[in-house]
mmCIF file of C-alpha atoms and ligand atoms in Angstrom:
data_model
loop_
_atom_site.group_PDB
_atom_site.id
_atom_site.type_symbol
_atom_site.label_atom_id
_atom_site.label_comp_id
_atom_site.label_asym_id
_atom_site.label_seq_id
_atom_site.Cartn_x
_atom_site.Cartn_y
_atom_site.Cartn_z
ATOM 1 C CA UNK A 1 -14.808 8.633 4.634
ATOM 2 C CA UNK A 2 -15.954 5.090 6.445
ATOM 3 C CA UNK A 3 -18.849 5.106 4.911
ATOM 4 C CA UNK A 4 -17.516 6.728 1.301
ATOM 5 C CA UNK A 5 -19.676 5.347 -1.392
ATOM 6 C CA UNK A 6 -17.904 5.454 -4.682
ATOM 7 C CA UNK A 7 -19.427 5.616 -8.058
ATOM 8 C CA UNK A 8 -19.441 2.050 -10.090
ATOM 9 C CA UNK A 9 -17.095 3.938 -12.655
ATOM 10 C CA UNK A 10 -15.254 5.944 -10.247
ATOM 11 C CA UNK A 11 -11.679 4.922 -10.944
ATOM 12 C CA UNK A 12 -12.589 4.221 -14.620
ATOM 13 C CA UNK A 13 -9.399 5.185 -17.011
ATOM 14 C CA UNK A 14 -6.808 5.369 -13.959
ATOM 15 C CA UNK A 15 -3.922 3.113 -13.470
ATOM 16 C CA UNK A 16 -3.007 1.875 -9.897
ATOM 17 C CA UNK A 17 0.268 -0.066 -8.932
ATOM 18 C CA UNK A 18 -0.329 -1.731 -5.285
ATOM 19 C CA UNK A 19 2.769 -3.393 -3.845
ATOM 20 C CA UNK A 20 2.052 -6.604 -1.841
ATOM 21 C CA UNK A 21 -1.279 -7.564 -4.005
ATOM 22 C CA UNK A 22 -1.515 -10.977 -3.517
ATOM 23 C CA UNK A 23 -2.439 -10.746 -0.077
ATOM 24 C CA UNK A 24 -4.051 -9.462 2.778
ATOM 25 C CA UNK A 25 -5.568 -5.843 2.652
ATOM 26 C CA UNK A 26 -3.735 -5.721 -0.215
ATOM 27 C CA UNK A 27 -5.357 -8.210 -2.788
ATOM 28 C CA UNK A 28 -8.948 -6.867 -0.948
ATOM 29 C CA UNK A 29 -8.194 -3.568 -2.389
ATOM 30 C CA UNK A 30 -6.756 -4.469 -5.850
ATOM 31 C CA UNK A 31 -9.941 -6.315 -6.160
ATOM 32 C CA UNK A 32 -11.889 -3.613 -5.228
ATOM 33 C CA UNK A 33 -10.629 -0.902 -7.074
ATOM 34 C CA UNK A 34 -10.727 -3.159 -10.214
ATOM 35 C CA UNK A 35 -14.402 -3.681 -9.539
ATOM 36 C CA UNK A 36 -15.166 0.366 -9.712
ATOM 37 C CA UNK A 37 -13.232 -0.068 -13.262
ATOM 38 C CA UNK A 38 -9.082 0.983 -12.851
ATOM 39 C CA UNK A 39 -6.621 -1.380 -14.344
ATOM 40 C CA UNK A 40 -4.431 -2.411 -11.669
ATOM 41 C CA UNK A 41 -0.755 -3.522 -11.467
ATOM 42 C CA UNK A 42 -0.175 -6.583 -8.852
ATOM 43 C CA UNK A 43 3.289 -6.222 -7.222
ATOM 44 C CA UNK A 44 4.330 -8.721 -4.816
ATOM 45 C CA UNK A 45 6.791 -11.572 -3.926
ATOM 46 C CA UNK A 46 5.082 -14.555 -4.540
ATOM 47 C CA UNK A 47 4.167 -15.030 -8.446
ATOM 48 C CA UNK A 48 1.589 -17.684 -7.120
ATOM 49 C CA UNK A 49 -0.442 -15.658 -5.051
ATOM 50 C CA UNK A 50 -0.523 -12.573 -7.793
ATOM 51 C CA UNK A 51 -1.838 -15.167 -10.533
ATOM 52 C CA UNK A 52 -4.675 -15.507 -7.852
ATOM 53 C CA UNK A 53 -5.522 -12.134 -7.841
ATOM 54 C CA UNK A 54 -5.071 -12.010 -11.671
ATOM 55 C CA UNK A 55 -7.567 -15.157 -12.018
ATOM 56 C CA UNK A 56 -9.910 -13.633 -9.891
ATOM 57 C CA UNK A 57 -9.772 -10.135 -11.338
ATOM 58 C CA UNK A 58 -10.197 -11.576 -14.725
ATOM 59 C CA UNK A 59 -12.820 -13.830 -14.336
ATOM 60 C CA UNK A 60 -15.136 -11.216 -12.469
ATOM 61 C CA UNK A 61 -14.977 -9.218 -15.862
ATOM 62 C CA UNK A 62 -13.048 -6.070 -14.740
ATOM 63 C CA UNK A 63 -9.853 -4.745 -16.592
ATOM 64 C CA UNK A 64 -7.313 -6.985 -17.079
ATOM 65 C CA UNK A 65 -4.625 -6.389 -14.819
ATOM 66 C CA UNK A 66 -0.767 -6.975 -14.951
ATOM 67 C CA UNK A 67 1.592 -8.757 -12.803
ATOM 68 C CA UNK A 68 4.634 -7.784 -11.827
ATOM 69 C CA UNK A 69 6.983 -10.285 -9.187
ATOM 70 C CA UNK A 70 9.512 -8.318 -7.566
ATOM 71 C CA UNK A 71 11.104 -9.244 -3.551
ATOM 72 C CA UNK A 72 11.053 -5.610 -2.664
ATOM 73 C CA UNK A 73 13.659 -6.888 0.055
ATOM 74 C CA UNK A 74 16.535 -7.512 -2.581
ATOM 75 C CA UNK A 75 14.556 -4.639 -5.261
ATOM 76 C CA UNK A 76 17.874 -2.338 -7.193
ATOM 77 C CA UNK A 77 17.113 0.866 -8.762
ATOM 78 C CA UNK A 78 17.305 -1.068 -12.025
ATOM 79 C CA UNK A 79 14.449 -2.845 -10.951
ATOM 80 C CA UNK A 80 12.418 0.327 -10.453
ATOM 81 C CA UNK A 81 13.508 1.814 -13.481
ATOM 82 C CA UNK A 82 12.653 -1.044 -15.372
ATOM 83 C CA UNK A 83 9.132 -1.065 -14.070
ATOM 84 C CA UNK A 84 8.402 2.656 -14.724
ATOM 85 C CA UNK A 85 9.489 2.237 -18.259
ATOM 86 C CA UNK A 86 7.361 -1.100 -19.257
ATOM 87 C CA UNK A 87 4.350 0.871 -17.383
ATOM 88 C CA UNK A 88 5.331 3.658 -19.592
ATOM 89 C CA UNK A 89 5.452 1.777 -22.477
ATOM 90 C CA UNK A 90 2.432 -0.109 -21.641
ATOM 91 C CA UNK A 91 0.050 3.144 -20.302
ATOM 92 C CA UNK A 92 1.395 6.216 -20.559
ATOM 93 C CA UNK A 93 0.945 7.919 -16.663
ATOM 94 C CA UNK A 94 0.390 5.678 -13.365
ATOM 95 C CA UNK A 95 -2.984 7.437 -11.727
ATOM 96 C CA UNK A 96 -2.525 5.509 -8.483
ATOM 97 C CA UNK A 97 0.277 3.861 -5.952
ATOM 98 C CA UNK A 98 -0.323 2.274 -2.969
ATOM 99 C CA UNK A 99 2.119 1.394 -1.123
ATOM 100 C CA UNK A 100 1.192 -1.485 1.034
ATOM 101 C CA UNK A 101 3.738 -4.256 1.160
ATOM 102 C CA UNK A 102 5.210 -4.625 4.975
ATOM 103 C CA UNK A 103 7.214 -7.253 7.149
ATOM 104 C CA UNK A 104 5.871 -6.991 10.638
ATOM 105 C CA UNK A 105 9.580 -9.242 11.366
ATOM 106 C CA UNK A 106 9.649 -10.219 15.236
ATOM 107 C CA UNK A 107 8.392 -8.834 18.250
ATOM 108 C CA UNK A 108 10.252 -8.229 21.002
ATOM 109 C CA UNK A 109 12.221 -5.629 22.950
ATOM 110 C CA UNK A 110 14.677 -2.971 21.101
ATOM 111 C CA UNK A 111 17.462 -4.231 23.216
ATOM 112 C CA UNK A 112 17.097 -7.753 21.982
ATOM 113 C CA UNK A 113 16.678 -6.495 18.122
ATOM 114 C CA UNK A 114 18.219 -8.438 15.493
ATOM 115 C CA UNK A 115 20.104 -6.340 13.358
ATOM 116 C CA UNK A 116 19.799 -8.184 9.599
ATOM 117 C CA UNK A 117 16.072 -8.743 10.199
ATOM 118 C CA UNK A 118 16.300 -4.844 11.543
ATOM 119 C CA UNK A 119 17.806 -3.677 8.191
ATOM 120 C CA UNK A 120 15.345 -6.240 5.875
ATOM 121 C CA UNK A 121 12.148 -4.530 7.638
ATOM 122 C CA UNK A 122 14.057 -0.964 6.600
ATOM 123 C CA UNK A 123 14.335 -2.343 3.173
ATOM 124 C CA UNK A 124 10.934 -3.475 2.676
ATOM 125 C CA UNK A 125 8.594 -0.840 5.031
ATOM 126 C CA UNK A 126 11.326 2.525 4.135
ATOM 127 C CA UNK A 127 13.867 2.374 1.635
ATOM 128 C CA UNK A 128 11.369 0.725 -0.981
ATOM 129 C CA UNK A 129 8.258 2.450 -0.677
ATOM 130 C CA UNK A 130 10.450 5.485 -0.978
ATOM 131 C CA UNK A 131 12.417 4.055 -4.118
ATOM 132 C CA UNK A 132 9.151 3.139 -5.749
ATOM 133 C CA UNK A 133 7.368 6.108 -5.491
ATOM 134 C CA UNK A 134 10.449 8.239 -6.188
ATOM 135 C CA UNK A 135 10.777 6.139 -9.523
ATOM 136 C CA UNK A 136 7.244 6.064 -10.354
ATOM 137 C CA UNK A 137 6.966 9.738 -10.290
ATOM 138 C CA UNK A 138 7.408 11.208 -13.315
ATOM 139 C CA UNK A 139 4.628 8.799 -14.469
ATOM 140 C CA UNK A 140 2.117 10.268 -11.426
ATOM 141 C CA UNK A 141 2.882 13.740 -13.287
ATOM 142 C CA UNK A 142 1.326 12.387 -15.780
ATOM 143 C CA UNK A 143 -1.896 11.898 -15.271
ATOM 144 C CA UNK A 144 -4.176 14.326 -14.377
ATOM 145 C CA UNK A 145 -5.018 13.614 -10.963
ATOM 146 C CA UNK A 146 -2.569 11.078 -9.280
ATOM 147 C CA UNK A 147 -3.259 9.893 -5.607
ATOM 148 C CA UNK A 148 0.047 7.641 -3.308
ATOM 149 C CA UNK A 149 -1.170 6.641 -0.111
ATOM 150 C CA UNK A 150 1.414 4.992 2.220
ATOM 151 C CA UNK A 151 0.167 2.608 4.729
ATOM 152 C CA UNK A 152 0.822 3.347 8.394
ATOM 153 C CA UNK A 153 0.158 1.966 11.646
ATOM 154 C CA UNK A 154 -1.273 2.560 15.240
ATOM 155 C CA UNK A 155 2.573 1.693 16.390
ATOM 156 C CA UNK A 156 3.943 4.885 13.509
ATOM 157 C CA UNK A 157 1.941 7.198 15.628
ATOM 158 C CA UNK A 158 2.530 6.440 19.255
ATOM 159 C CA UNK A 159 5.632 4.332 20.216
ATOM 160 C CA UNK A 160 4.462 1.270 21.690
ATOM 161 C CA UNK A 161 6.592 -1.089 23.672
ATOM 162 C CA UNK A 162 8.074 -4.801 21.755
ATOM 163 C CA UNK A 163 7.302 -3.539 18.706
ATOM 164 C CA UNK A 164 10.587 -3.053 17.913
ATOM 165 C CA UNK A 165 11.943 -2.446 14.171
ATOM 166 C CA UNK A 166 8.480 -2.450 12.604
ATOM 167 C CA UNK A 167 7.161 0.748 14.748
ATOM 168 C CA UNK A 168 10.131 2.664 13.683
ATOM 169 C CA UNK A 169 9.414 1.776 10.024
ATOM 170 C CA UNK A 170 6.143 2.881 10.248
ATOM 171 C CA UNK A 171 7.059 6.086 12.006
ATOM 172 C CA UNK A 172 9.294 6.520 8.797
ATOM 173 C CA UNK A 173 6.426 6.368 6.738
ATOM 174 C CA UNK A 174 4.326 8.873 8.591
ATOM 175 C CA UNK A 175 7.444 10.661 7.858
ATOM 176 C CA UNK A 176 8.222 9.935 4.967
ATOM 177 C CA UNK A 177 4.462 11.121 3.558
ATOM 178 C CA UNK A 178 4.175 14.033 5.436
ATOM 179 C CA UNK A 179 7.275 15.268 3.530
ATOM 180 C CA UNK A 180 6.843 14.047 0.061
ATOM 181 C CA UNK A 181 3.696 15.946 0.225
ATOM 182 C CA UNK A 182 5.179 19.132 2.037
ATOM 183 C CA UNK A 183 6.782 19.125 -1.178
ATOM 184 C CA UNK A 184 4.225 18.731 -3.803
ATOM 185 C CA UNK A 185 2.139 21.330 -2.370
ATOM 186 C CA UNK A 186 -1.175 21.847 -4.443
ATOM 187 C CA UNK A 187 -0.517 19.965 -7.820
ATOM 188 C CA UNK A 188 -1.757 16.926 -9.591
ATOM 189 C CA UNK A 189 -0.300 14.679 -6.963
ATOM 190 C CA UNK A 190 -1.643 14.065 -3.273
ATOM 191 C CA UNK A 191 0.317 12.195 -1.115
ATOM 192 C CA UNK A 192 -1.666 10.774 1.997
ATOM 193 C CA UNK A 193 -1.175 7.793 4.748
ATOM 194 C CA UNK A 194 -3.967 4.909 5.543
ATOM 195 C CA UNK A 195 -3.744 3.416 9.018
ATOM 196 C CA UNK A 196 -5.657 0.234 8.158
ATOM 197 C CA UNK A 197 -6.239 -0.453 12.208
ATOM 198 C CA UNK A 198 -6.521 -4.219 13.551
ATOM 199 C CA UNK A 199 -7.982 -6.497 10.432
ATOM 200 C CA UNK A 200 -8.282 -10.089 9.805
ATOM 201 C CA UNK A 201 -4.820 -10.896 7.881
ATOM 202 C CA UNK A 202 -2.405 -13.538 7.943
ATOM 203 C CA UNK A 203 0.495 -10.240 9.674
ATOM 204 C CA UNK A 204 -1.917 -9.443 12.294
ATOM 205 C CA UNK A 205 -2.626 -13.378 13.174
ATOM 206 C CA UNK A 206 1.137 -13.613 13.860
ATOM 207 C CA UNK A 207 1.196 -10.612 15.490
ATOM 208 C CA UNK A 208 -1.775 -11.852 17.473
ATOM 209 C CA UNK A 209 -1.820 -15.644 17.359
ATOM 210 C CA UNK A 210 -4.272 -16.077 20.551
ATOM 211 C CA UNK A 211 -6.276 -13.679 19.432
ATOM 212 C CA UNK A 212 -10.333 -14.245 18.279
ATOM 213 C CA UNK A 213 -9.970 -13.231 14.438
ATOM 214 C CA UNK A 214 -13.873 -12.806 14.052
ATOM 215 C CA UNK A 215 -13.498 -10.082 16.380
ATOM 216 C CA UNK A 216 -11.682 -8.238 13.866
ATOM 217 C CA UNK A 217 -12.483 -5.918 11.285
ATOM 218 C CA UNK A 218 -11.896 -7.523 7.562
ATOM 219 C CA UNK A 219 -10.278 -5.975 4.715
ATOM 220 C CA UNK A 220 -13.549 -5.228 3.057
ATOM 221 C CA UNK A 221 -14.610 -3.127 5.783
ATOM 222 C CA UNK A 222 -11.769 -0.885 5.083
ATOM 223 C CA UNK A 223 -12.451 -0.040 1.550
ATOM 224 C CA UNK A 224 -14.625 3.373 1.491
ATOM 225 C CA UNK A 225 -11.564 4.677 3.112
ATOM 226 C CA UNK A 226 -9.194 3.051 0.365
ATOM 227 C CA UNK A 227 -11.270 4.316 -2.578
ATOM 228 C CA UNK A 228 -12.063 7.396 -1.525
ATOM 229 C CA UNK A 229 -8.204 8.348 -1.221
ATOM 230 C CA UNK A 230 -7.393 6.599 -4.767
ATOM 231 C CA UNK A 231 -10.617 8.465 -6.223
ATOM 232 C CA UNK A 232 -10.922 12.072 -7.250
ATOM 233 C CA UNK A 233 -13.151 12.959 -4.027
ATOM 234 C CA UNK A 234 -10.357 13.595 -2.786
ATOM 235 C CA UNK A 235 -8.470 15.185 -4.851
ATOM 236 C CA UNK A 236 -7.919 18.115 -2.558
ATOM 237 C CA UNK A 237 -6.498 16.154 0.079
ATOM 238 C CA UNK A 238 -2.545 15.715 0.777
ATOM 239 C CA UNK A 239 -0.410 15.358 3.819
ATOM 240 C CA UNK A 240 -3.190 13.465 5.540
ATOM 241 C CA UNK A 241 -2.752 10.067 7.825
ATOM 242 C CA UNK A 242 -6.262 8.779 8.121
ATOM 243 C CA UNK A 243 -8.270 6.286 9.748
ATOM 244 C CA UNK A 244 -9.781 3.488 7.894
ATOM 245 C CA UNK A 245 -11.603 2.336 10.969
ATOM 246 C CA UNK A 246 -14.010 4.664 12.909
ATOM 247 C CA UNK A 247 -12.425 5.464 16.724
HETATM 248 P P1 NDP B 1 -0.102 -9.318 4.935
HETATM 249 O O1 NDP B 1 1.094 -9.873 5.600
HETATM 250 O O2 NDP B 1 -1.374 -10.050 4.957
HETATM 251 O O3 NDP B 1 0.245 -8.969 3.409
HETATM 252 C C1 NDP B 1 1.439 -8.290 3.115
HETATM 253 C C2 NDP B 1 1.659 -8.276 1.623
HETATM 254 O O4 NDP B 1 2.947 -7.678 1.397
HETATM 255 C C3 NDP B 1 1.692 -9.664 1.013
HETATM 256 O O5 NDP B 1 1.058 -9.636 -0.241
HETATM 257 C C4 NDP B 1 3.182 -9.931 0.851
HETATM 258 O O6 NDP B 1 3.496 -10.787 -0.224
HETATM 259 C C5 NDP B 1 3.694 -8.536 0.547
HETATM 260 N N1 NDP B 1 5.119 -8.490 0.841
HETATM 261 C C6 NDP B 1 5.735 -8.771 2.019
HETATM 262 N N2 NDP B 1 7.056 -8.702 1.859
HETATM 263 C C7 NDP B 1 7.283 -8.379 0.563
HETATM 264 C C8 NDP B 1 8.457 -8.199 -0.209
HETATM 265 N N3 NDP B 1 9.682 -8.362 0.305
HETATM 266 N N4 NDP B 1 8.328 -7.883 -1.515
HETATM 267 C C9 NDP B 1 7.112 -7.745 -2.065
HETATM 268 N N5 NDP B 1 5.960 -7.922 -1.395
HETATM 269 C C10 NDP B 1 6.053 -8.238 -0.092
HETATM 270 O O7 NDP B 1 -0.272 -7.851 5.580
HETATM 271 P P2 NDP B 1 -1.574 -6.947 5.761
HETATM 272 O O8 NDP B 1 -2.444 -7.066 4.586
HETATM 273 O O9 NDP B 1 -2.096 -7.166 7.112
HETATM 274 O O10 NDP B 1 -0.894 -5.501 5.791
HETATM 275 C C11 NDP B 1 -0.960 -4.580 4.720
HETATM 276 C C12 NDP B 1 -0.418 -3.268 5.212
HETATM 277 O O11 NDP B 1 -1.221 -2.783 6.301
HETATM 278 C C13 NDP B 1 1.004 -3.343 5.765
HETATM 279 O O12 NDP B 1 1.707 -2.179 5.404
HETATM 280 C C14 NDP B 1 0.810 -3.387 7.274
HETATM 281 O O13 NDP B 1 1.927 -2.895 7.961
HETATM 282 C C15 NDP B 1 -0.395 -2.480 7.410
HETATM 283 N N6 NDP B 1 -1.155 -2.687 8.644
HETATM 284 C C16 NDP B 1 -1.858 -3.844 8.860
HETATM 285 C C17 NDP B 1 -2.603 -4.019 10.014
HETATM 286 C C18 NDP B 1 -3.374 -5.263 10.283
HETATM 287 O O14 NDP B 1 -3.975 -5.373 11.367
HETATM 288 N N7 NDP B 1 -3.433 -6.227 9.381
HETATM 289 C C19 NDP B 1 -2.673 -2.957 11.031
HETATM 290 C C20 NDP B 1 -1.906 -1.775 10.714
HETATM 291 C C21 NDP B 1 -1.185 -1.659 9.556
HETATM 292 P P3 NDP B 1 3.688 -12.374 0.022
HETATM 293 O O15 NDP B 1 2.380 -12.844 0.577
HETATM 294 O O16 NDP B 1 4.026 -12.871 -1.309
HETATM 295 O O17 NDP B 1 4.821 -12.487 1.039
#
């Protein structure tokens, strides 16, 4: 799937909601799968950054897109709610999710962890991936062929030392797809993980600050993996953490 071509049209008629849209991998791939013709929804924290993405969206002539500002750190079930019944309102089914929006938080050793920035990475990386997607569900049964990927790491996999809080909330969400999609089985819905690898974004510069960004791989590169997981090529696929960088 790294070198997945996808059809112009190929997410014509679908709906995707992508948390954390206004930047990073994120905004590459609401972009993108606006280009090959799906309507997206732009969650994220700052309203600035999503009017960006709108702006852009807009003015390359794809569907227009909505915005929606939430702080998934302080995010209620009310909020959730809410948002599954304007998208409801507005189109019926939701087609795609991606669930994207991380903290990396600080780097250091697990002894030394602080716990409020411990519980805010929870919040953001666990607890509201797994709200959203619970909430959004009856609007993925909806449509005829629904695809949630969760975004993974390297560090979810294979503990790696001074990662700290951020390793164990991507180890979550290996976890946490593997058993959302024990449980859908073979339906309309897959449920599948990206590991994006090392790529040129603003969380991997602070992860990295020394290190030579044009060395890395950008978001674009990553995008035959993202669409073919949001497109109907792989529609029999679920329960899967894949690679969007060769080994
Ligand atoms: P960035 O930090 O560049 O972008 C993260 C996005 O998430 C931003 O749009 C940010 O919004 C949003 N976000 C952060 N906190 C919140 C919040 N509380 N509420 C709503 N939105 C929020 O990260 P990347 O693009 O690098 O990462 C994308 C995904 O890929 C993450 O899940 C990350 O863990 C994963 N990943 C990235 C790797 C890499 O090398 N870049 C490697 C492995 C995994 P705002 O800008 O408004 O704060």
């Amino acid at each position: 799937m790294h070198d997945y071509k996808a059809a112009a049209n190929a997410l014509e008629n679908k709906t995707i909601l992508i948390t954390g849209a206004g930047d990073g991998i994120g905004r590459v791939a609401a972009l993108t799968y606006a280009k090959h013709g799906a309507t997206i929804i732009l969650l994220g924290k700052t309203t600035q950054k999503l009017e960006c993405v709108y702006d852009e969206i807009v003015n390359l002539g794809y569907p227009k897109p909505a915005i929606v500002p939430l702080d998934l750190r302080g995010a209620t079930k009310q909020n959730y709610r809410d948002l599954a019944a304007t998208i409801e309102q507005q189109f019926g089914k939701l087609d795609g999710l991606l669930n994207n929006a991380s903290i990396l938080g600080s780097l250091g050793p697990l002894e030394h962890f602080c716990v409020s920035t411990f519980e805010n990475i929870i919040k953001v990386n666990v607890t509201a991936q797994a709200m959203i997607t619970k909430y959004m569900f009856p609007l993925l049964r909806k449509s005829p062929s629904a695809s949630v990927v969760f975004t993974s790491s390297g560090v979810g996999r294979q503990g790696r030392e001074f990662w700290g809080p951020y390793a164990i909330s991507k180890f979550a969400t290996e976890g946490m797809m593997q058993t959302w999609a024990a449980e859908v089985g073979k339906t309309n819905i897959r449920i599948n993980c990206i590991n994006p690898g090392a790529t040129r974004t603003s969380m991997r510069a602070s992860a990295f600050p020394g290190e030579d960004k044009d060395t890395l791989k950008t978001a674009e590169e990553l995008m035959p993996t993202y669409l073919y997981l949001m497109s109907e090529s792989s529609n029999d696929v679920n329960g899967q953490s894949i690679d969007a960088q060769p080994k």
